[in-house]
Coordinates of C-alpha atoms and ligand atoms in Angstrom, one line a residue:
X1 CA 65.4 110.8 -69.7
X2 CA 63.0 113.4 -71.2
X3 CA 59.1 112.9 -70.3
X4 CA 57.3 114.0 -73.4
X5 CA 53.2 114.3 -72.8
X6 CA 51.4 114.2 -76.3
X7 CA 50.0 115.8 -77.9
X8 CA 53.2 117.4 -78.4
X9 CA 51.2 120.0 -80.2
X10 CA 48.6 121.5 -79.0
X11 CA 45.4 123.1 -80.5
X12 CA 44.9 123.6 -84.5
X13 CA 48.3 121.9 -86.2
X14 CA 47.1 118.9 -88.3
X15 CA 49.1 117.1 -91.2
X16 CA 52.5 117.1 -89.2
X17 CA 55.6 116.8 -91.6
X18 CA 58.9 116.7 -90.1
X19 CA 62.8 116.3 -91.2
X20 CA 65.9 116.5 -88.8
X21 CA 68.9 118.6 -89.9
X22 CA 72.1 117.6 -87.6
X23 CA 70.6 117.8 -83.8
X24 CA 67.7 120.0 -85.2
X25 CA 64.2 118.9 -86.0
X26 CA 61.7 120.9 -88.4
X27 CA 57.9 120.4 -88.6
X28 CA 55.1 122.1 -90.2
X29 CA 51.3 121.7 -90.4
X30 CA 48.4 122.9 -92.3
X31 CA 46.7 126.4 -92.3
X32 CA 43.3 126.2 -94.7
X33 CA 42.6 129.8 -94.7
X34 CA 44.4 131.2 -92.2
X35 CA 47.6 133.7 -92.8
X36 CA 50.2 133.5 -92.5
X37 CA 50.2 130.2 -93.9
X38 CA 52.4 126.9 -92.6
X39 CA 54.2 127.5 -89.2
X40 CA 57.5 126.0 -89.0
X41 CA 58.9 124.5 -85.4
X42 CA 62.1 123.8 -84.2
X43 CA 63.1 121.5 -81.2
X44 CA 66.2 119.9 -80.4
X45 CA 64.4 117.1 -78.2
X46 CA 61.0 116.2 -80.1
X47 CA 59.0 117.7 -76.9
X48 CA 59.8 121.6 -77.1
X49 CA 58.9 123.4 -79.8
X50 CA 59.7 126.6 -81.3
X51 CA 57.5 129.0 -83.7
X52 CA 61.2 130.2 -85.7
X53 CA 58.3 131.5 -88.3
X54 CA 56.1 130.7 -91.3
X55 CA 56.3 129.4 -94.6
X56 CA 53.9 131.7 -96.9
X57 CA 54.0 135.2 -95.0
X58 CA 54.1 137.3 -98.0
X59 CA 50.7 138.3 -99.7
X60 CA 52.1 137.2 -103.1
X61 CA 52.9 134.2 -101.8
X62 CA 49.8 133.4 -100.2
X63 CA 46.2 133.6 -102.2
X64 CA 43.2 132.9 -100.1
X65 CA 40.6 134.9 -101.7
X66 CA 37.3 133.6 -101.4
X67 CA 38.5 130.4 -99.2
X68 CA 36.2 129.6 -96.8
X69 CA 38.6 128.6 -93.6
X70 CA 38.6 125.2 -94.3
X71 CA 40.3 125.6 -97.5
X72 CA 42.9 127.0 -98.6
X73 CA 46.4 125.7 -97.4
X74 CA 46.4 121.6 -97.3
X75 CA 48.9 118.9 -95.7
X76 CA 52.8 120.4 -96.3
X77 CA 55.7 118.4 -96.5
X78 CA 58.9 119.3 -95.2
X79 CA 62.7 118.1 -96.4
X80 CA 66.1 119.0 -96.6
X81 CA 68.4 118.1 -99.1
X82 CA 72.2 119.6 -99.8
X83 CA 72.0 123.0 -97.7
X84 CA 67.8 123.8 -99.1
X85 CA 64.9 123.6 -97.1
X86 CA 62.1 122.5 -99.2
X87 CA 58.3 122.9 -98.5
X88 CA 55.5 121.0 -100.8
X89 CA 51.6 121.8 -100.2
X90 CA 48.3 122.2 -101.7
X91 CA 46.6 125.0 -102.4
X92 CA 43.4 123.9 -102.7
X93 CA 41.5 127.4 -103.2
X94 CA 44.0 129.0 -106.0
X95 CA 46.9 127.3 -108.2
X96 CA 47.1 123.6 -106.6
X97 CA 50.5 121.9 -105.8
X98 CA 53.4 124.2 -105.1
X99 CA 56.9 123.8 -103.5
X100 CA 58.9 126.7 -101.9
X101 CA 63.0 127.0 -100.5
X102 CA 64.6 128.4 -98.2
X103 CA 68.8 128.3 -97.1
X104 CA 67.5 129.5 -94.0
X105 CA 64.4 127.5 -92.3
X106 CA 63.2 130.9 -90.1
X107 CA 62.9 132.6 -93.8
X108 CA 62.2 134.0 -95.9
X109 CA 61.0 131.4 -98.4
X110 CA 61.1 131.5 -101.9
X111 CA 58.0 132.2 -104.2
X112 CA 55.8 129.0 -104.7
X113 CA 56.6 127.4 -107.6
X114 CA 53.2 125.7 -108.8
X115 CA 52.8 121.9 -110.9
X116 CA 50.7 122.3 -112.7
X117 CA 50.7 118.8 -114.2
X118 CA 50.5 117.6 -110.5
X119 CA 46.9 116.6 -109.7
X120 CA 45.6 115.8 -106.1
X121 CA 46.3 116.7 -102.9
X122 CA 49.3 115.7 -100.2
X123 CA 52.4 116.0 -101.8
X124 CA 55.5 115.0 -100.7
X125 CA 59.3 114.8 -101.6
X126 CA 61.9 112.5 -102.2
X127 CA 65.5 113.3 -102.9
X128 CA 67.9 110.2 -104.6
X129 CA 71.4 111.4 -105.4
X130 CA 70.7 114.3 -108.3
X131 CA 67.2 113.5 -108.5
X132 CA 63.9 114.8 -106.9
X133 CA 60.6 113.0 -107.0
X134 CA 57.2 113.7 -106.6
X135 CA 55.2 112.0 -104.3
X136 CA 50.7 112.9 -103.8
X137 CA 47.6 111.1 -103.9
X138 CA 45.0 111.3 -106.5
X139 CA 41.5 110.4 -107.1
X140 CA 41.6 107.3 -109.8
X141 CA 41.0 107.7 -113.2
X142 CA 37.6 105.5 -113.1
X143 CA 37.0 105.2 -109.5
X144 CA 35.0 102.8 -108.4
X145 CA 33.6 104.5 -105.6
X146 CA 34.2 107.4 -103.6
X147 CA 37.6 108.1 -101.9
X148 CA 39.2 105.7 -104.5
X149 CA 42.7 107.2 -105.0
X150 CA 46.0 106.2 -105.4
X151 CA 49.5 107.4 -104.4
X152 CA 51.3 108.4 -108.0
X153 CA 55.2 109.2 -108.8
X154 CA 56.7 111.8 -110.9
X155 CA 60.6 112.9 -111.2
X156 CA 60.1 116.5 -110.5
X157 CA 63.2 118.9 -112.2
X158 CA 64.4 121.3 -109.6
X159 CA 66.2 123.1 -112.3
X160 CA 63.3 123.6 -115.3
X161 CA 60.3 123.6 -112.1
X162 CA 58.2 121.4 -113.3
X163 CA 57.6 117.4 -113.5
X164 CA 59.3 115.6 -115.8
X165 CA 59.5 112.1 -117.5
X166 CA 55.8 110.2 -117.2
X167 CA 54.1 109.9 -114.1
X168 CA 53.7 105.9 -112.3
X169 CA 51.0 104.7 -109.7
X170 CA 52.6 103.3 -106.3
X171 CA 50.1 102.2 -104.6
X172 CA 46.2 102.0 -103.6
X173 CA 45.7 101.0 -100.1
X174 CA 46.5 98.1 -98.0
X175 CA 43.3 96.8 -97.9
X176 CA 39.9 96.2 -100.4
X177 CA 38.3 98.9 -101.4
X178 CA 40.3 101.2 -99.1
X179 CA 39.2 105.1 -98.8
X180 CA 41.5 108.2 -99.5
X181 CA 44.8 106.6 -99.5
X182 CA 46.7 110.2 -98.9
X183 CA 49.5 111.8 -97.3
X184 CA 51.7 109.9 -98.6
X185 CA 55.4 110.2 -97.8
X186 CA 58.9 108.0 -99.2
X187 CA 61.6 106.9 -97.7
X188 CA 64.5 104.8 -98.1
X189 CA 65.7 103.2 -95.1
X190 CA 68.4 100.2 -95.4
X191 CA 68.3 99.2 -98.5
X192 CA 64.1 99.3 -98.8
X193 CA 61.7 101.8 -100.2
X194 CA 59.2 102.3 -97.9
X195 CA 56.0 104.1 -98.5
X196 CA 54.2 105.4 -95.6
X197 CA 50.7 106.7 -96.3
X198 CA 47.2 107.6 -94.5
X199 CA 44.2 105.4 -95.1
X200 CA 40.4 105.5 -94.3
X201 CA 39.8 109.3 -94.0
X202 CA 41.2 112.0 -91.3
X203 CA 38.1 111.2 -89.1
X204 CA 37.2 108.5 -87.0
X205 CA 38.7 105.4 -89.3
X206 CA 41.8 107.2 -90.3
X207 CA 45.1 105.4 -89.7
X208 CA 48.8 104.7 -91.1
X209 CA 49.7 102.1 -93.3
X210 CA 52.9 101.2 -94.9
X211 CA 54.4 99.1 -98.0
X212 CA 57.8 98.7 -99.2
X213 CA 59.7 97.7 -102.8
X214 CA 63.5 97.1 -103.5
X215 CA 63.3 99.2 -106.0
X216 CA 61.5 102.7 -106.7
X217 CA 59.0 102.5 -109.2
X218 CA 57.6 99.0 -107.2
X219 CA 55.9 97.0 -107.2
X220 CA 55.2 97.7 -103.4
X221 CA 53.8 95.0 -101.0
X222 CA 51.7 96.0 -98.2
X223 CA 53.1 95.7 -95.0
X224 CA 50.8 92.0 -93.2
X225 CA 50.2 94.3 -90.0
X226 CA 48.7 96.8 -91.2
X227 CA 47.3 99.5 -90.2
X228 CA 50.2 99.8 -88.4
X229 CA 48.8 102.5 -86.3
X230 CA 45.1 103.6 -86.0
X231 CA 43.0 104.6 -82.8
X232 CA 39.6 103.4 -84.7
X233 CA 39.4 99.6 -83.1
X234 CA 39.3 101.5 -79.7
X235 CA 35.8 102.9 -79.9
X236 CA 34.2 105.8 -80.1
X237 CA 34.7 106.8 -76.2
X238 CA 38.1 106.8 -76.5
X239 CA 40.0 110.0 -75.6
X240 CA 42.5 110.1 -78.4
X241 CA 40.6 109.7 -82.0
X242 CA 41.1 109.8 -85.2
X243 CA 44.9 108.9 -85.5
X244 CA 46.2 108.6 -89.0
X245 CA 48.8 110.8 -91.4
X246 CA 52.4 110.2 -90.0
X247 CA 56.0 111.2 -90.8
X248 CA 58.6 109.0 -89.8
X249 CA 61.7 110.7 -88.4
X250 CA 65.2 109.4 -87.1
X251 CA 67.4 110.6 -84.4
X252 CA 71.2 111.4 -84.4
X253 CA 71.5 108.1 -82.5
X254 CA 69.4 105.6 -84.3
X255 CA 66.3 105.6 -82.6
X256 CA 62.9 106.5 -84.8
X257 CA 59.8 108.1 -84.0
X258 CA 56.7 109.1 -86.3
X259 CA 54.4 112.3 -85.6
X260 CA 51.1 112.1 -86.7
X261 CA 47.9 114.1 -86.7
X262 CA 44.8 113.0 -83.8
X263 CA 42.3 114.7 -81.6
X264 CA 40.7 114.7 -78.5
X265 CA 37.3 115.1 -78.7
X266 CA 34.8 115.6 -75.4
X267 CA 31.1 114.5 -75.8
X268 CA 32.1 113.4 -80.0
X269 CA 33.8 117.5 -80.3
X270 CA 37.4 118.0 -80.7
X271 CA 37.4 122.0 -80.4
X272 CA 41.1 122.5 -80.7
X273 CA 40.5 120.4 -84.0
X274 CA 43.8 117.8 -85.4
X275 CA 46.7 117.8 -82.8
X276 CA 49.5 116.2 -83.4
X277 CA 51.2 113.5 -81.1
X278 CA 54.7 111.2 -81.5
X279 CA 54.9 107.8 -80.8
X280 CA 57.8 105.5 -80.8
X281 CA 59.2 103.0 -83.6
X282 CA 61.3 100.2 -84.1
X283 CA 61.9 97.4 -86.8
X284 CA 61.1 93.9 -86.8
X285 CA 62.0 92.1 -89.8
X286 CA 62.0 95.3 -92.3
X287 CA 58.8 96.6 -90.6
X288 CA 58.2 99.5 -88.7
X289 CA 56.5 98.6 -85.2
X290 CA 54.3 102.0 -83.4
X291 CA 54.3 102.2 -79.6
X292 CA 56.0 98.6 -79.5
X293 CA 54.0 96.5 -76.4
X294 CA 50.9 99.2 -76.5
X295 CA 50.3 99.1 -79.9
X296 CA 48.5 102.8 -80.2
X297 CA 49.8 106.7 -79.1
X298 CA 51.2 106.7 -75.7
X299 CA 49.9 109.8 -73.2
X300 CA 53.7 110.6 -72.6
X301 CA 56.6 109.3 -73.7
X302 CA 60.2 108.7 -72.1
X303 CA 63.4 109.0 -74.1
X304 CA 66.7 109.4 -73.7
X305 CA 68.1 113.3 -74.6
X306 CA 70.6 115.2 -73.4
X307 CA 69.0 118.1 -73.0
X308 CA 67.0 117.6 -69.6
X309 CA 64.4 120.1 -70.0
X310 CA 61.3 120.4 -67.0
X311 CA 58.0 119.4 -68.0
X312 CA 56.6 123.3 -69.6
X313 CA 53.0 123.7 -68.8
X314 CA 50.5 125.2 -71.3
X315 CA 51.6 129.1 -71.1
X316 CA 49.9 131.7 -70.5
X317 CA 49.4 133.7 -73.8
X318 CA 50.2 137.5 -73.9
X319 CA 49.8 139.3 -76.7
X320 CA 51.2 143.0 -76.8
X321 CA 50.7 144.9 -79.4
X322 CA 54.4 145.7 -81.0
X323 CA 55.8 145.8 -84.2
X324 CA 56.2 143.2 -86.0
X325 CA 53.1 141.4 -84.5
X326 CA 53.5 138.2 -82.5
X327 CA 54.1 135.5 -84.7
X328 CA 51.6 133.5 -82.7
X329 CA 48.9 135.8 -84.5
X330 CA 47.0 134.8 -87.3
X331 CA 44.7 136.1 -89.3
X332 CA 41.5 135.2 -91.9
X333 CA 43.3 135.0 -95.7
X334 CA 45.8 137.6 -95.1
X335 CA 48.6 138.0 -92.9
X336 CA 47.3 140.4 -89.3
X337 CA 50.1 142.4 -89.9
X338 CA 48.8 143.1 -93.7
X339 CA 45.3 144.9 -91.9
X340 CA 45.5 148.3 -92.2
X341 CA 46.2 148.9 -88.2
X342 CA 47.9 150.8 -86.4
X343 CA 50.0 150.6 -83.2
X344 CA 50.7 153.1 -80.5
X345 CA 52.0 152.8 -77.0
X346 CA 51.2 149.1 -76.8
X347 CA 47.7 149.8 -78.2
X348 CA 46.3 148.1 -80.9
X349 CA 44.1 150.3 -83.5
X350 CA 42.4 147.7 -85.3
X351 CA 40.3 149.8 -88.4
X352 CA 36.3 148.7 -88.1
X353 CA 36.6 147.0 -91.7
X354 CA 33.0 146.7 -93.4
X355 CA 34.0 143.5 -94.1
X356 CA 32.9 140.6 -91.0
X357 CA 33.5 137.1 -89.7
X358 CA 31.2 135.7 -92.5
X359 CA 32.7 137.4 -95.7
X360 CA 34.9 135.2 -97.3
X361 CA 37.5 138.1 -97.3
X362 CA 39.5 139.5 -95.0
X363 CA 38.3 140.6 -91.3
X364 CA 39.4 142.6 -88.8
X365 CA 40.6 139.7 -86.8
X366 CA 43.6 138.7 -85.3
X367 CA 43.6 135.4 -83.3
X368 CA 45.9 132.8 -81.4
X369 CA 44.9 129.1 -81.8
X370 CA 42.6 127.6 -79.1
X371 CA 44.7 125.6 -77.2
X372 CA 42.9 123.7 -74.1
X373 CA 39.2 123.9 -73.7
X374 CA 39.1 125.6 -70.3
X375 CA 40.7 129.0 -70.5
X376 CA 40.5 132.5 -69.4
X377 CA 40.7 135.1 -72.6
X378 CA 40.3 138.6 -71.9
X379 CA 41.1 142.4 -73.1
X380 CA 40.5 145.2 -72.3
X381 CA 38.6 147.6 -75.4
X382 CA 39.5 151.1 -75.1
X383 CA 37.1 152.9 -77.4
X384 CA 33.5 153.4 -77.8
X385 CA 31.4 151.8 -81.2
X386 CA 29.5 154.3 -83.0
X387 CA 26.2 152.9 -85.6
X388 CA 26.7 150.0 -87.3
X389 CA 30.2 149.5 -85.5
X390 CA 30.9 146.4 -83.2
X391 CA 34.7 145.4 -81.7
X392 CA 35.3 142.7 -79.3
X393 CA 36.5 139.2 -78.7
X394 CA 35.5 136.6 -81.4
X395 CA 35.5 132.8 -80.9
X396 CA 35.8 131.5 -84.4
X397 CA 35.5 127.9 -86.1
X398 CA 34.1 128.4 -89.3
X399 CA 31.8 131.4 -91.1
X400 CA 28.6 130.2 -89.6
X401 CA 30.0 128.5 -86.4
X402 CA 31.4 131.4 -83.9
X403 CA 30.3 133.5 -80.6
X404 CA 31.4 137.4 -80.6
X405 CA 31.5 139.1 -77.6
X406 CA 30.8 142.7 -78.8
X407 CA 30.7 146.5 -77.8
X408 CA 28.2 147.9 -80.1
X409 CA 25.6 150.7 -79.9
X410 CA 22.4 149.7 -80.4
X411 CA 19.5 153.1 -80.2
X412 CA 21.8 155.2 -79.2
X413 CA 22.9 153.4 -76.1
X414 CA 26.1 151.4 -75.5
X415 CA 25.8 147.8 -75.2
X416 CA 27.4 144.3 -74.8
X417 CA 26.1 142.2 -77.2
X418 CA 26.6 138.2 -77.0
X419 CA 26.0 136.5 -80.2
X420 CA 26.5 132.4 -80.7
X421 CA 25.7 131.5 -84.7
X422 CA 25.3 127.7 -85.6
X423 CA 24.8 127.3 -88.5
X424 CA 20.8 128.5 -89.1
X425 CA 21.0 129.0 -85.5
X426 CA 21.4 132.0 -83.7
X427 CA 21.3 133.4 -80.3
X428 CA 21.8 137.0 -79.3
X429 CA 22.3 138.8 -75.5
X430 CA 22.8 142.0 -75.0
X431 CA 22.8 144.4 -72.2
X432 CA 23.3 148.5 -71.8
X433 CA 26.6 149.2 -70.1
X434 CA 27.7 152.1 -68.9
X435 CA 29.3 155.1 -71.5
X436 CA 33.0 155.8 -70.3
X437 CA 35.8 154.6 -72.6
X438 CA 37.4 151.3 -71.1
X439 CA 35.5 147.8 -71.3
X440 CA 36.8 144.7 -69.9
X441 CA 35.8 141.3 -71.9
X442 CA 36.2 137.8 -70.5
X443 CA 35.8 135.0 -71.8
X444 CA 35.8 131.8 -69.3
X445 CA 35.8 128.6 -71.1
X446 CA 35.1 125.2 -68.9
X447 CA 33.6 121.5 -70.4
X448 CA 32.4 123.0 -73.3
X449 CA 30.9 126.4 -72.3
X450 CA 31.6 129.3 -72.3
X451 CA 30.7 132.3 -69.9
X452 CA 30.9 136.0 -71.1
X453 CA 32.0 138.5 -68.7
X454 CA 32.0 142.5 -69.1
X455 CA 33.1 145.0 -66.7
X456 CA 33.3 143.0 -64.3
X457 CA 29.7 141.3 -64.5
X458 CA 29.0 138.0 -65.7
X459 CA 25.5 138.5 -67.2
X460 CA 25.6 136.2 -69.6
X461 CA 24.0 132.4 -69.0
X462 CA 26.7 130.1 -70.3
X463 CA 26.9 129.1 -73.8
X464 CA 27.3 125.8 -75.2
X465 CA 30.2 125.8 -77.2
X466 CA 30.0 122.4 -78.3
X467 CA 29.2 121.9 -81.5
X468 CA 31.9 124.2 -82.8
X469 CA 33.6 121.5 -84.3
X470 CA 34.4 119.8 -87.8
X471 CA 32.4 116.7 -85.7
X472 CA 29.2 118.5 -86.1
X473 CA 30.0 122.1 -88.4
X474 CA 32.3 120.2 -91.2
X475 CA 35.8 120.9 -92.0
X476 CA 39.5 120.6 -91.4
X477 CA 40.2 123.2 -88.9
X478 CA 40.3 124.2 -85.0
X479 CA 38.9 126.8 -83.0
X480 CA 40.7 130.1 -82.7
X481 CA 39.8 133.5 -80.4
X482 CA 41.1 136.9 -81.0
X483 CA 40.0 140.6 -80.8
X484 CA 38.0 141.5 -83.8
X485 CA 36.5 144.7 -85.3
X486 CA 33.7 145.7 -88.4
X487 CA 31.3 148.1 -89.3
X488 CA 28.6 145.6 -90.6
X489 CA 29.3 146.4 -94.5
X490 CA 28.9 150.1 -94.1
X491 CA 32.0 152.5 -94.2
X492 CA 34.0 153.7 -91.6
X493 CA 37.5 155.3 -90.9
X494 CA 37.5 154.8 -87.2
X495 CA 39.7 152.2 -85.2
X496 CA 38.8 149.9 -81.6
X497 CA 41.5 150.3 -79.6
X498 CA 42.4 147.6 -77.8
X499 CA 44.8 146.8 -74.8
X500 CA 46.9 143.3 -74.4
X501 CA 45.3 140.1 -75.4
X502 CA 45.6 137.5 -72.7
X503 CA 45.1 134.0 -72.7
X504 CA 45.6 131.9 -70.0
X505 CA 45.1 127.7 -70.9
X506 CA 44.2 125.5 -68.0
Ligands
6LW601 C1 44.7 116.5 -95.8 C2 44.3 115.1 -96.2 C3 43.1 114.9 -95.4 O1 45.3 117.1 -96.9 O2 42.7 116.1 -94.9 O3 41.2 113.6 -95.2 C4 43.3 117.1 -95.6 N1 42.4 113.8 -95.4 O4 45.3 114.2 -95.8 C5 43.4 118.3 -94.8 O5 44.0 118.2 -93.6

């Protein structure tokens, strides 16, 4: 038996989509604005999971111009069908619904190919014989209030890239006057379609429905027990929320599971943002049953595997600077490696851009999703700020939701400089340290805090870190933390050199 804990991934990777080829399982998540866009995973077991690499790497693959974080990349899809991986998304900032190949699932992937007949958000593909369809929500024609949508169907050509033949609504929700029916994803299983979809919003009264047709086209009835999983009847205290937007998946040996996106907020703030978790599934007379005899997302699962792995603990995180750049990195609209750095004996030379954490461009940052709330982040900066300059460690949710932890001279004196922004609130430490060319910066997160130390002193009073959230700042995303570098909007051809990152998740 394999014990798998959930969530089976941690930190910032919402809108799960998975697909099994042979032994091998694939699944990929959203990215809004961060680059490089849609990570792809590989596990043989459903509990460890491999980065193998990223779906949109390439700048001209990838357009996130003036995306504020939470937009951008939205809700992938991931299939296989006769020796292609496919990949559908959103988006949402430049050019809409796209799909991508690849022979090989670590890459590279072919240039999007954009619909642009294909309206809405949170496609999704289904292959019958010869033919491929498109599967997405969109908002009604005439809605009759807001979040009125419906899941639509198109017969997309692979061969001219682009829909074909006229589009036909599936489906509108399982119950009255449902809200964002969405992430929709078909399937035939037996000799059933069944359409699996999100209803009530990815917050607090999201959940998974289902309905099924004998033939393609519908009509499709609702499944009677739906939802037929959601976390919202549990209440507000409990510690896994907002439950909704699964993938169904079947092993080699007949057993089926669905991933799905959740969080786990403390005090109403989920931090790491939409996890995603597995649950188990059977059939009772053509239905799927979740978590059978429980009825909602399990804390751990227990499944028979071959492959007998021990129970992995969150890792510690090192990052060394090498070429290429550790593909746990990610960056603000464009790919870290794309930063016009350098590297050199393990040192990172990240260029003071003029550019910061609030432009809607592209930042000197280069971070590693948050993945527990207590942690111990820390780096060593090897170079002194001059004017306007500031390098450090940044703590990032959105562009007015952050804390950096900051060398920066300020009259002609060195000093570390604490700032938290929320929203039209902001908070700003700062001490003299000592001239001399190495800084150490920590930051110590525990319950929602989060205490600054440099060279050795913790001088800071613990921040509240709380409300850097989508619960209270808006948004799709997660936190994420990462050495970071600018010269306020003024010019400036000189680097921060930094040593390892380490992050170490309790
Ligand atoms: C996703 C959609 C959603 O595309 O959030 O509210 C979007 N629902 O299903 C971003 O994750």
């Amino acid at each position: 038996m394999v014990k798998i804990t959930n969530p089976i991934q941690k930190g910032f990777y919402p809108d799960p989509s998975i697909c099994r080829v042979g032994k091998d399982y694939y699944m990929v998540h959203s990215t809004f604005a961060y680059a490089p866009g849609i990570p792809v995973f590989r596990s043989s077991d459903l509990k460890n999971w491999t980065l193998i690499g990223h779906v949109l790497e390439r700048k001209e693959q990838l357009r996130l111009t003036g995306a504020n974080v939470s937009k951008g990349i939205y809700a992938p899809t991931i299939r296989y069908q006769k020796g292609l991986f496919y990949v559908i998304a959103t988006n949402v900032s430049g050019g809409g619904n796209f799909y991508v190949t690849a022979a090989d699932p670590n890459g590279p992937w072919s240039d999007p190919v954009f619909l642009t007949d294909a309206p809405g958000i949170d496609p999704s593909l289904y292959f019958e014989e010869d033919a491929c369809y498109y599967v997405g929500q969109r908002t009604k024609e005439h809605p009759a209030y807001y979040g009125d949508c419906e899941i639509w169907i198109q017969e997309l050509d692979l061969r001219k890239k682009k829909l074909v033949n006229t589009p036909l609504v599936l489906f509108d929700g399982s119950m009255k006057e449902t809200i964002w029916a969405e992430g929709p994803h078909l399937y035939r299983i037996g000799k059933m379609y069944y359409l699996l979809l999100a209803e009530g919003g990815t917050e607090f009264n999201h959940s998974v429905t289902i309905a099924r047709s004998q033939s393609l086209y519908g009509p499709y009835e609702a499944c009677p027990n739906n939802p037929i999983l959601t976390h919202r009847h549990l209440g507000r205290n409990y510690p896994v929320q907002c439950i909704g937007h699964g993938d169904l998946i079947e092993t080699p040996d007949g057993h089926w599971f669905m991933v799905m996106l959740g969080t786990r907020p403390l005090n109403g703030c989920a931090e790491l943002g939409r996890e995603t978790f597995l649950a188990s599934v059977i059939w009772e007379d053509g239905w799927p049953v979740v978590s059978p005899g429980m009825g909602k997302v399990p804390d751990f699962l227990e499944i028979s595997a071959s492959d007998n792995e021990q129970e992995v603990l969150v890792p510690a995180t090192e990052i060394e600077w090498k070429e290429p750049i550790d593909m746990r990195c990610i960056g603000l609209r464009d790919h870290p490696a794309q930063l016009p750095l350098k590297i050199i004996d393990s040192r990172l030379y990240l260029p003071y851009l003029p550019e910061t954490m609030e432009d809607l461009s592209v930042p000197a940052f280069i971070g590693i999703r948050l993945l527990s709330r207590d942690f111990d982040i820390r780096v060593t900066m090897e170079s002194e700020p001059k004017g306007s300059e500031e390098a450090g460690l940044l703590y990032f949710y959105n562009e007015i939701h952050y804390v950096k932890v900051v060398i920066s001279e300020r009259e002609g004196q060195l000093h570390a400089v604490t700032a938290i922004r929320k929203g039209n609130k902001w908070e700003e430490q700062s001490r003299a340290v000592a001239a001399g060319k190495i800084h150490e910066i920590k930051l110590l997160g525990h319950e929602q805090t989060l205490s600054v130390e440099i060279d050795g002193k913790i001088t800071e009073q613990p921040l509240d870190i709380k409300d850097l959230c989508s619960q209270t700042a808006g948004g799709f995303t997660g936190c994420t933390v990462g050495v970071y570098a600018s010269s306020v909007h003024k010019a400036s051809d000189q680097f921060a050199v930094f040593g390892p990152l380490h992050a170490q998740f309790f």
